[in-house]
Amino acid sequence: MPVSHQNALREDGKSNLNVGGTSNNNDMSDGMASGTTSAALVYKLCSHIIGLSSDVLTPSYQLALRTLSCISTAAIESDEFEVSEKIKKRLVKEKKEEDAVRFAELHQKLKGSIVLKNRWAVLCFLYNLTGLSNKYQTKNGPHGFCFAKFTMTSPLRNVGFTNTSKSYSNQQSRAVSTGKSLCTRTGSEKMVFTSLPSSYQLTHSGGSVDQGHGNLTDSGNGSVCSNSSSSRVAHMAALFSDREKLEGILVPVTTKKVISSQVQKQGSRTSNELGVPLLPESILLREVLFAFQGIDGKFIKMQPGKDKFHIDSKAGICGQVRRQLLRLTELGWMYNKVDKFCESQSYNKTLGLVGQSFVAALQEELSEYYRLLAVLESQLHNDVSTEGTYVSTRSGSLTLHQLVVWTLDPFVRMKQLAALIDSCHGQKGGALASTLYSYLHHADPSIHGLVRHVLSVVVQPIYKMLSHWIFSGELEDMYHEFFVAVNPSVPNTSLWHEKYSLRKTMVPSFLSLSQAKKVLCTGKAINFLRMVCHDHTSVRPRDEQTVRADASTESLFNQDQDSDFQRLLEAIYKETSCHVLKSMFAHYKFTDHLLAMRRYLLLGQGDFIRHLMDLLHEELPKSANMLYLHNLSGILESAIRATNAQFDSPDILQRLDVRLLEASVGDSGWDVFSLDYHVDGPIGTVFTPQCMNAYLRLFNALWRSKRMEYILSGMWQAQMTYSRLLRTLPGVLPILHYCHFILSEMVHFVQQVQYYITFEVMECSWAELQQKVVSADDLDQLIAAHEAFLDCIITRALLDEQSKDVMTQLCAIYDLISKFQDIQTEFWQQGLDEIAANKALESQVNAKTEMGKWGVTEAELEVRRQKQLEFKKKTVPTTKAQLCVLASSYQDMVQKFLLMIADHTDPNLRFLSFRLDFNEHYKSRNSRLQTSFTYQHRRRYVK
Amino acid sequence: MPREMIMLQLGQCGNQIGFEFWKKLCAEHGISPEGVLEDYATEGSDRKDVFFYQADDDHYIPRAVLLDLEPRVIHTIMNSPYAKLYNPENIYLSKAGGGAGNNWAVGFSQVGRKINIMHLVLVAGIRKTTVLDVMRRLLQPKNMMVSTTHDRNANHCYISILNIIQGEVDPTQVHKSLQRIRERKLAQFIPWGPASIQVALSRKSPYIQTAHRVSGLMLANHTSISSLFDRTLRQYDKLRKREAFLEQFRKEAIFQDNLDELDSSREVVQQLIDEYLAATKPDYLTWGMQQAGIDIN
């Protein structure tokens, strides 16, 4: 059966949209069975299809009848049995024995039925159709497969293109039907409908057959796809047939020879002017088609050494045509470029998945281009081969002008592809996608569609990696194309902070940095749960298909605020982050540990710290290298047992430990002693070694200031106890008064520093931290809040680099306090010794007097008097002088300290100076301090 | 507990105040008058062992020793619902039972111990809504528990202040309040050394509903307390001049030979008054050095 006939009929069926494929078949079979009635039916059908009045209908009707009778003669067998046997054989041959058996059964049933009268015709028709679809399958096989694969991975694109293809095919079928009506109108004997390139027709009608008889072929999917992807060719063909319609004249074969000889004559006449015979257009067309495929022709060749096509200057081509040809060859040049790129890249092992997708997308475009070439080729071939039999007008065959018009769209597309290759060359992964994305916002919808398609193919692997990462936390990125990088050598302890990072160059430009960070964070959180928290239940393994259903690949680069991808990412990010936080709070008791830090390392648990200091008071004045950790641990243990610390949970108390810092020469136990808190596992992610280091520094500073408070309160107790005893000694009262005076000033200072740290620094930052901890959305925010808390108190407690001088000054003041303690303790000792000696002498006198002897000898008395005088004349003035020096240097230092914090850039330190000089005692004594806190001073300083 | 606290309740006033104190404390910690934890307080995380210790039967017992020479106040306590709260072993009454009759010499011989109070304190308490309001009002003389006369000759001032603020207090509010107090010069401090208002914050008991969000207590050392001593001293001098009540004192062993103890006590109080007055002046340090200097020579 001639293919073109069959196609023409199929197109008929298609144009009659409200009549399904099967009913059409029935019409036809009916028409073949009963002569006269069927003739009426055919007439009806023709009138229905053409929709014109009966007088114009006659030629069409005659053509239809002829066509039908032609088929009936082709199908000679009128024996139902023979046809059914043929079908069975065929099915068996195709190894579909089951189907064959089923067919026999169904056929048997059909025989019993009286509804269908023309069984053999129906069977015959169906059998013919099977052969057709098989043909289609073999011809379109590899592409069909390729597209099928493609469709599965991008639903959205499929939908979009199916729509467009539908509209194309509608348009096309309309064009075809019009073309047909025109050709029937001429009523000529052997009219071949050549307006549609036959290969195209085949593909297209094959598709529709499959839709009608899905059970006969199992390539339904593939044909739909080929339908969609061949749409652009269809579009071309439709254009062509439209054009055909416009020119509208199909001339009988006999006239063609005349016309073509006329053309040849014209050509030779023109060439005669140049001296070289002009080449016929068909040769030029062939040359151009060669060039389109990047192949050298006879006249049009790639110029060796130069990257361009060259037309043989001696060839008989006139200037205008030459220019036209050169313009056409540009397409070939670009094809060459794209093809070479694809070829070279497919052997590139470092290309990566994204690059491969890019090449695949290009190849897909190329195969469509090939199809166009095939169409053109067959068109050309038809013209040439049928020259002997058929003759059509110029407009009926392929011309250079037509070629130019038809290749306009492919030209633009190929140009765009070449441009893409230029800018994407050497790029891979997300960077490649970024580059492609930059071409997406093209005003030309066809280019936009092209780039969109290529991009959607290229993004596939990225999207796959991305969804794999955010759902299961696994990285499948052999070529380092994804924007999340992993460092496998990082141990699990620092997984959160160091193991995964953002590969900034690979972040596709259609994702914002915050999105990229969320992606990173989500996968990281899953890994964190799995590897650090050992929480395997947490992450639900998701069906990849569901993922795809949730958000399409294209939503990845659709920049709408509420795109599917954005919503999906947001939801998963939230879910995972919540899970991590929940795990941290509920399972790993983060807040309890945080509280433990505050209680023990930041001295929040007052009674415990005080008692610990009581217990360590004997131990820590020793030299640092004389300390034993186990002794100190024992002391810590008893301090816990005796205070409210005992009510803390055992897990927390177990982590509390003693630590001795690195000792330098001359350090005492006070300098190196520190509490420590062991953190591990998930909480170690928040309490990083750096954070713990900060805690230790803070402990050291707070512990020192606490010790000053402790020393001063001890001195106050001593003053209360001893001053009553010592005031009986001569000359001691001024010293007592002085000591009291200095002590009260020091107590004030230390208390205010303590108060500042406790309330202005610790309490305020703590309140802020608490609030942030509650409102944290993810672990990173929690970590950031904690670090901000530590930074804040480190700065305000004068432990940062900027406050180094102020801290040194503070330590110098603390040293003076220690010195004061030494002076006072020594003086108490001397005073107490003096009192004891006096008492001893007195009791000696009393004892001897009772025994009836002289109480005391003059010499003994003299020794005592000498000693008394020494105390009065030497010890007292020396101590007084020491105290004077100490007091004045102390006051100088405090004033300098106040000036330093007034000059400090951190305005929060004003709280401290405000407290230290609440009653403006120092301000009234120091003229510089009077101006230091004014606005002008601060401004001057800041400048 | 390290640094345990033991409350000594002495005499009529001490025991009356103590009684009210333990009532309040029991209510704040959710402890019933019998010393048993109330049902609603069993989940509490408050530390009761600062003021109470636990007997074997889980009763909370105040860390208090009650002393009196006459039984009236303690009898009242022992007939109240709180009778079972205290440990009977911690209550001491005079066997004579008649009391000292305002004669401290009798008390001295009976108890055999001399108790000195060194620090003299002005106490003020206030309940309000904001920290500033509370701290400001605490400084107003009308809210103080000790009334002192205004002395025109001396420029009396605060030596130290401690404010205990209870309730929901934003720590940043404390700073602002102090700033306001300084700006408005609401408190006059000593002119010879640094001084400021110490603030301690404490939580409110969840078991007591009060209309006030914030309440405060101020403990202060103010030089004007000297006027109180001065008045007492002048009254003493009048009585001494007329030899009033001295017969009762001479009955006790300590005063049988002479009244030196009374004279030296007067001397101590006089010194205290002098020191307070000196502390109102900027040259307090030199005063101390010179005054003591006389002793040497």
Short mmCIF file of C-alpha atoms in Angstrom, two decimals, chain A residues 246-491:
data_model
loop_
_atom_site.label_atom_id
_atom_site.label_comp_id
_atom_site.label_asym_id
_atom_site.label_seq_id
_atom_site.Cartn_x
_atom_site.Cartn_y
_atom_site.Cartn_z
CA LEU A 246 -0.81 30.28 -0.94
CA GLU A 247 0.90 29.52 -4.18
CA GLY A 248 -1.98 27.20 -4.64
CA ILE A 249 -1.23 25.76 -8.01
CA LEU A 250 -0.40 22.16 -8.59
CA VAL A 251 0.20 21.52 -12.22
CA PRO A 252 -0.14 18.18 -13.94
CA VAL A 253 3.05 16.22 -14.45
CA THR A 254 3.27 16.78 -18.12
CA THR A 255 3.79 20.50 -17.74
CA LYS A 256 6.74 20.15 -15.43
CA LYS A 257 9.25 19.13 -18.00
CA VAL A 258 8.45 22.21 -19.96
CA ILE A 259 8.89 24.48 -17.02
CA SER A 260 12.10 22.91 -15.88
CA SER A 261 13.59 23.14 -19.33
CA GLN A 262 12.54 26.78 -19.32
CA VAL A 263 14.37 27.24 -16.06
CA GLN A 264 17.41 25.56 -17.44
CA LYS A 265 17.34 27.73 -20.46
CA GLN A 266 17.07 30.81 -18.34
CA GLY A 267 19.98 29.57 -16.23
CA SER A 268 22.20 28.93 -19.19
CA ARG A 269 21.35 32.26 -20.63
CA THR A 270 22.51 33.99 -17.41
CA SER A 271 25.58 31.84 -17.17
CA ASN A 272 26.51 32.57 -20.69
CA GLU A 273 27.05 36.16 -19.61
CA LEU A 274 29.63 35.05 -17.00
CA GLY A 275 31.30 32.63 -19.31
CA VAL A 276 30.67 29.67 -16.99
CA PRO A 277 27.52 27.60 -17.19
CA LEU A 278 25.34 28.24 -14.18
CA LEU A 279 24.79 25.33 -11.87
CA PRO A 280 21.22 24.08 -11.58
CA GLU A 281 19.52 24.87 -8.29
CA SER A 282 19.11 21.21 -7.38
CA ILE A 283 22.88 20.81 -7.26
CA LEU A 284 23.22 23.92 -5.20
CA LEU A 285 20.58 22.65 -2.84
CA ARG A 286 22.43 19.39 -2.48
CA GLU A 287 25.63 21.29 -1.80
CA VAL A 288 23.88 23.35 0.82
CA LEU A 289 22.43 20.27 2.44
CA PHE A 290 25.92 18.82 2.58
CA ALA A 291 27.15 22.00 4.15
CA PHE A 292 24.32 21.82 6.65
CA GLN A 293 25.73 18.52 7.77
CA GLY A 294 29.22 19.92 7.95
CA ILE A 295 30.31 17.85 4.96
CA ASP A 296 32.30 19.19 2.09
CA GLY A 297 30.47 19.22 -1.18
CA LYS A 298 31.78 19.65 -4.65
CA PHE A 299 31.72 23.42 -4.65
CA ILE A 300 31.07 24.37 -1.10
CA LYS A 301 33.92 23.26 1.11
CA MET A 302 35.42 24.05 4.44
CA GLN A 303 38.40 26.17 3.73
CA PRO A 304 41.41 24.36 5.08
CA GLY A 305 43.11 26.28 7.88
CA LYS A 306 40.26 28.74 8.05
CA ASP A 307 37.18 28.09 10.05
CA LYS A 308 34.69 28.92 7.35
CA PHE A 309 32.91 27.56 4.30
CA HIS A 310 34.13 28.59 0.98
CA ILE A 311 32.33 28.45 -2.33
CA ASP A 312 34.38 27.49 -5.30
CA SER A 313 34.88 30.75 -7.13
CA LYS A 314 34.98 28.98 -10.45
CA ALA A 315 31.58 27.39 -9.96
CA GLY A 316 28.82 28.84 -12.05
CA ILE A 317 26.97 30.70 -9.33
CA CYS A 318 25.86 34.22 -9.64
CA GLY A 319 26.74 36.78 -6.95
CA GLN A 320 23.38 37.03 -5.34
CA VAL A 321 22.98 33.28 -5.05
CA ARG A 322 26.55 33.06 -3.78
CA ARG A 323 25.74 35.43 -0.94
CA GLN A 324 22.61 33.49 -0.23
CA LEU A 325 24.56 30.27 -0.17
CA LEU A 326 27.18 31.72 2.13
CA ARG A 327 24.47 32.80 4.49
CA LEU A 328 22.99 29.33 4.42
CA THR A 329 26.34 27.69 5.08
CA GLU A 330 26.60 29.63 8.31
CA LEU A 331 24.08 27.18 9.69
CA GLY A 332 26.40 24.38 8.72
CA TRP A 333 29.29 26.14 10.35
CA MET A 334 27.35 26.48 13.56
CA TYR A 335 26.20 22.91 13.34
CA ASN A 336 29.82 21.90 12.97
CA LYS A 337 30.72 23.82 16.05
CA VAL A 338 27.96 22.29 18.13
CA ASP A 339 28.60 18.83 16.82
CA LYS A 340 32.33 19.03 17.42
CA PHE A 341 31.73 20.30 20.92
CA CYS A 342 29.41 17.39 21.65
CA GLU A 343 31.86 14.93 20.20
CA SER A 344 34.85 16.30 22.08
CA GLN A 345 32.96 16.57 25.35
CA SER A 346 31.53 13.08 25.27
CA TYR A 347 35.06 11.73 25.70
CA ASN A 348 35.85 14.18 28.46
CA LYS A 349 35.96 12.15 31.62
CA THR A 350 36.10 15.13 33.93
CA LEU A 351 33.03 16.64 32.38
CA GLY A 352 30.69 15.68 35.16
CA LEU A 353 27.01 14.95 35.12
CA VAL A 354 25.89 18.48 34.51
CA GLY A 355 28.20 18.82 31.57
CA GLN A 356 26.98 15.52 30.22
CA SER A 357 23.41 16.72 30.54
CA PHE A 358 24.38 19.79 28.63
CA VAL A 359 25.85 17.68 25.86
CA ALA A 360 22.73 15.50 25.90
CA ALA A 361 20.53 18.54 25.58
CA LEU A 362 22.62 19.74 22.67
CA GLN A 363 22.48 16.35 21.02
CA GLU A 364 18.75 16.35 21.41
CA GLU A 365 18.62 19.63 19.57
CA LEU A 366 20.94 18.24 16.95
CA SER A 367 18.81 15.20 16.36
CA GLU A 368 15.92 17.43 15.68
CA TYR A 369 18.12 19.28 13.30
CA TYR A 370 18.97 15.96 11.68
CA ARG A 371 15.32 15.29 11.26
CA LEU A 372 14.89 18.56 9.49
CA LEU A 373 17.81 17.68 7.25
CA ALA A 374 16.27 14.31 6.54
CA VAL A 375 13.04 16.00 5.56
CA LEU A 376 14.83 18.40 3.34
CA GLU A 377 16.91 15.62 1.88
CA SER A 378 13.93 13.49 1.04
CA GLN A 379 12.24 16.48 -0.40
CA LEU A 380 15.18 17.09 -2.61
CA HIS A 381 15.41 13.42 -3.44
CA ASN A 382 11.76 13.27 -4.33
CA ASP A 383 12.18 16.14 -6.66
CA VAL A 384 15.09 14.57 -8.39
CA SER A 385 13.89 10.99 -8.53
CA THR A 386 10.40 11.79 -9.64
CA GLU A 387 11.57 14.16 -12.26
CA GLY A 388 10.94 11.62 -14.92
CA THR A 389 7.38 10.90 -13.92
CA TYR A 390 6.02 13.91 -12.15
CA VAL A 391 6.52 17.47 -12.88
CA SER A 392 5.50 20.18 -10.54
CA THR A 393 5.95 23.88 -10.66
CA ARG A 394 8.91 25.56 -9.02
CA SER A 395 6.85 26.21 -6.02
CA GLY A 396 6.19 22.53 -5.56
CA SER A 397 9.86 21.58 -5.29
CA LEU A 398 12.59 22.75 -2.97
CA THR A 399 14.21 26.04 -3.78
CA LEU A 400 16.97 28.06 -2.22
CA HIS A 401 14.51 30.68 -1.12
CA GLN A 402 12.40 28.10 0.58
CA LEU A 403 15.46 26.75 2.22
CA VAL A 404 16.34 30.16 3.55
CA VAL A 405 12.86 30.60 4.95
CA TRP A 406 12.69 27.12 6.42
CA THR A 407 16.03 27.33 8.06
CA LEU A 408 15.30 30.68 9.66
CA ASP A 409 14.15 29.17 12.90
CA PRO A 410 16.80 26.42 13.04
CA PHE A 411 19.33 29.10 12.23
CA VAL A 412 18.38 31.18 15.24
CA ARG A 413 18.33 28.13 17.44
CA MET A 414 21.66 26.85 16.24
CA LYS A 415 23.15 30.28 16.69
CA GLN A 416 21.92 30.34 20.23
CA LEU A 417 23.35 26.89 20.86
CA ALA A 418 26.69 27.98 19.49
CA ALA A 419 26.61 31.02 21.75
CA LEU A 420 25.81 28.79 24.73
CA ILE A 421 28.74 26.57 23.90
CA ASP A 422 31.04 29.54 23.70
CA SER A 423 30.14 30.80 27.15
CA CYS A 424 29.77 27.39 28.80
CA HIS A 425 32.99 25.96 27.53
CA GLY A 426 35.23 24.77 30.34
CA GLN A 427 32.56 25.23 32.95
CA LYS A 428 30.93 22.54 34.96
CA GLY A 429 28.37 21.89 37.61
CA GLY A 430 26.47 24.78 39.12
CA ALA A 431 28.65 27.31 37.32
CA LEU A 432 27.50 25.88 34.00
CA ALA A 433 23.91 26.13 35.10
CA SER A 434 24.51 29.73 36.19
CA THR A 435 25.88 30.62 32.79
CA LEU A 436 22.94 29.01 31.04
CA TYR A 437 20.58 30.78 33.37
CA SER A 438 21.99 34.13 32.35
CA TYR A 439 20.65 33.42 28.83
CA LEU A 440 17.19 32.56 30.07
CA HIS A 441 15.80 36.06 30.17
CA HIS A 442 15.69 36.48 26.45
CA ALA A 443 12.90 38.49 24.99
CA ASP A 444 12.47 36.13 22.04
CA PRO A 445 10.06 33.47 23.27
CA SER A 446 11.53 30.79 21.01
CA ILE A 447 15.04 31.39 22.36
CA HIS A 448 13.65 31.63 25.84
CA GLY A 449 12.00 28.25 25.26
CA LEU A 450 15.19 26.77 23.89
CA VAL A 451 17.34 27.97 26.78
CA ARG A 452 14.66 26.96 29.19
CA HIS A 453 14.64 23.48 27.76
CA VAL A 454 18.41 23.14 27.75
CA LEU A 455 18.56 24.54 31.26
CA SER A 456 15.90 22.16 32.50
CA VAL A 457 17.92 19.25 31.15
CA VAL A 458 21.15 20.60 32.57
CA VAL A 459 19.63 21.26 35.98
CA GLN A 460 18.41 17.65 36.23
CA PRO A 461 21.54 16.23 37.84
CA ILE A 462 21.85 19.24 40.15
CA TYR A 463 18.26 18.85 41.20
CA LYS A 464 18.78 15.17 41.78
CA MET A 465 21.83 15.80 43.91
CA LEU A 466 20.02 18.53 45.72
CA SER A 467 16.96 16.48 46.55
CA HIS A 468 19.12 13.57 47.56
CA TRP A 469 21.05 15.86 49.84
CA ILE A 470 18.12 17.58 51.51
CA PHE A 471 16.16 14.37 51.95
CA SER A 472 18.74 11.83 52.89
CA GLY A 473 21.81 13.93 53.57
CA GLU A 474 23.88 11.97 51.08
CA LEU A 475 26.18 13.62 48.63
CA GLU A 476 26.50 11.95 45.26
CA ASP A 477 28.85 14.31 43.62
CA MET A 478 31.78 12.55 42.02
CA TYR A 479 32.77 15.50 39.91
CA HIS A 480 32.42 18.24 42.52
CA GLU A 481 29.62 19.89 40.67
CA PHE A 482 27.27 20.46 43.55
CA PHE A 483 27.48 23.57 45.71
CA VAL A 484 27.82 21.61 48.91
CA ALA A 485 31.33 20.35 49.48
CA VAL A 486 32.34 17.72 51.99
CA ASN A 487 35.62 17.23 53.70
CA PRO A 488 35.67 13.54 54.61
CA SER A 489 38.73 13.86 56.83
CA VAL A 490 36.85 15.96 59.39
CA PRO A 491 35.86 13.92 62.44
#
